[in-house]
């Protein structure tokens, strides 16, 4: 890990995802930057179009499996739509 969780850095630390404390696929939300980002929510966003997150405070488990690979580290709209629905 190039930087402490929750801190944006250079090199690998620049891969930290929006509002999340880890990069490289796995994450823990540390800030509310979107409605579905709840501090403590953890999981991953996979490059093969998969995502899974757990919110311990509510017991929510959300899993999405697709056959559409990602070509960008910024989550696509279908993932954002899924997270928004799971947070409701």
Short mmCIF file of C-alpha atoms in Angstrom, two decimals:
data_model
loop_
_atom_site.label_atom_id
_atom_site.label_comp_id
_atom_site.label_asym_id
_atom_site.label_seq_id
_atom_site.Cartn_x
_atom_site.Cartn_y
_atom_site.Cartn_z
CA UNK A 1 0.00 0.00 0.00
CA UNK A 2 1.50 3.32 -1.03
CA UNK A 3 -0.43 5.46 1.47
CA UNK A 4 -2.40 5.03 4.67
CA UNK A 5 -6.09 4.15 4.30
CA UNK A 6 -8.12 7.27 3.66
CA UNK A 7 -5.18 9.30 2.40
CA UNK A 8 -4.59 10.08 -1.23
CA UNK A 9 -1.01 9.75 -2.27
CA UNK A 10 1.15 9.39 -5.31
CA UNK A 11 1.98 6.24 -7.20
CA UNK A 12 -0.27 3.40 -6.10
CA UNK A 13 -2.01 5.68 -3.62
CA UNK A 14 -3.47 7.57 -6.58
CA UNK A 15 -5.51 4.44 -7.32
CA UNK A 16 -7.63 4.95 -4.20
CA UNK A 17 -11.25 5.08 -5.25
CA UNK A 18 -13.68 7.95 -4.77
CA UNK A 19 -14.47 8.27 -1.04
CA UNK A 20 -12.95 4.89 -0.23
CA UNK A 21 -9.97 4.00 1.89
CA UNK A 22 -8.38 1.19 -0.12
CA UNK A 23 -7.58 0.86 -3.77
CA UNK A 24 -6.84 -2.04 -6.06
CA UNK A 25 -10.42 -3.33 -6.03
CA UNK A 26 -11.05 -3.72 -2.28
CA UNK A 27 -12.40 -0.79 -0.31
CA UNK A 28 -13.81 0.56 2.92
CA UNK A 29 -15.92 3.70 2.68
CA UNK A 30 -14.51 6.47 4.83
CA UNK A 31 -16.57 9.44 3.62
CA UNK A 32 -20.06 10.07 2.28
CA UNK A 33 -19.35 11.22 -1.27
CA UNK A 34 -22.34 9.43 -2.83
CA UNK A 35 -25.63 8.29 -1.23
CA UNK A 36 -24.40 4.68 -1.10
CA UNK A 37 -21.05 5.52 0.55
CA UNK A 38 -21.60 4.78 4.22
CA UNK A 39 -18.54 4.90 6.47
CA UNK A 40 -17.74 1.28 7.31
CA UNK A 41 -19.24 -0.23 4.13
CA UNK A 42 -16.67 -2.57 2.61
CA UNK A 43 -16.25 -4.75 -0.44
CA UNK A 44 -14.83 -4.56 -3.95
CA UNK A 45 -15.34 -3.37 -7.48
CA UNK A 46 -13.93 -5.89 -9.90
CA UNK A 47 -12.59 -5.15 -13.35
CA UNK A 48 -14.78 -7.88 -14.77
CA UNK A 49 -17.99 -5.99 -13.98
CA UNK A 50 -18.51 -7.47 -10.53
CA UNK A 51 -19.14 -5.63 -7.27
CA UNK A 52 -19.98 -6.76 -3.76
CA UNK A 53 -20.35 -4.69 -0.60
CA UNK A 54 -21.40 -5.29 2.99
CA UNK A 55 -22.77 -2.64 5.35
CA UNK A 56 -22.26 -4.07 8.84
CA UNK A 57 -24.43 -1.39 10.50
CA UNK A 58 -27.53 -2.48 8.56
CA UNK A 59 -26.67 -6.07 7.63
CA UNK A 60 -26.96 -5.20 3.94
CA UNK A 61 -25.15 -7.46 1.48
CA UNK A 62 -25.19 -6.38 -2.18
CA UNK A 63 -23.64 -8.46 -4.98
CA UNK A 64 -23.71 -7.77 -8.73
CA UNK A 65 -22.16 -10.15 -11.27
CA UNK A 66 -22.02 -9.17 -14.94
CA UNK A 67 -20.13 -10.33 -17.99
CA UNK A 68 -19.13 -6.81 -18.99
CA UNK A 69 -15.49 -5.97 -18.30
CA UNK A 70 -14.52 -2.50 -17.14
CA UNK A 71 -11.95 -0.45 -19.02
CA UNK A 72 -11.83 2.50 -16.64
CA UNK A 73 -11.16 2.73 -12.85
CA UNK A 74 -14.12 5.11 -12.47
CA UNK A 75 -17.26 3.00 -11.86
CA UNK A 76 -19.66 2.93 -14.81
CA UNK A 77 -23.27 4.10 -14.54
CA UNK A 78 -24.65 0.54 -14.23
CA UNK A 79 -22.59 0.03 -11.05
CA UNK A 80 -23.68 3.40 -9.66
CA UNK A 81 -27.34 2.52 -10.41
CA UNK A 82 -26.91 -0.80 -8.60
CA UNK A 83 -25.32 0.82 -5.53
CA UNK A 84 -28.02 3.49 -5.44
CA UNK A 85 -30.76 0.82 -5.49
CA UNK A 86 -28.97 -1.27 -2.83
CA UNK A 87 -28.67 1.76 -0.54
CA UNK A 88 -32.38 2.58 -0.72
#
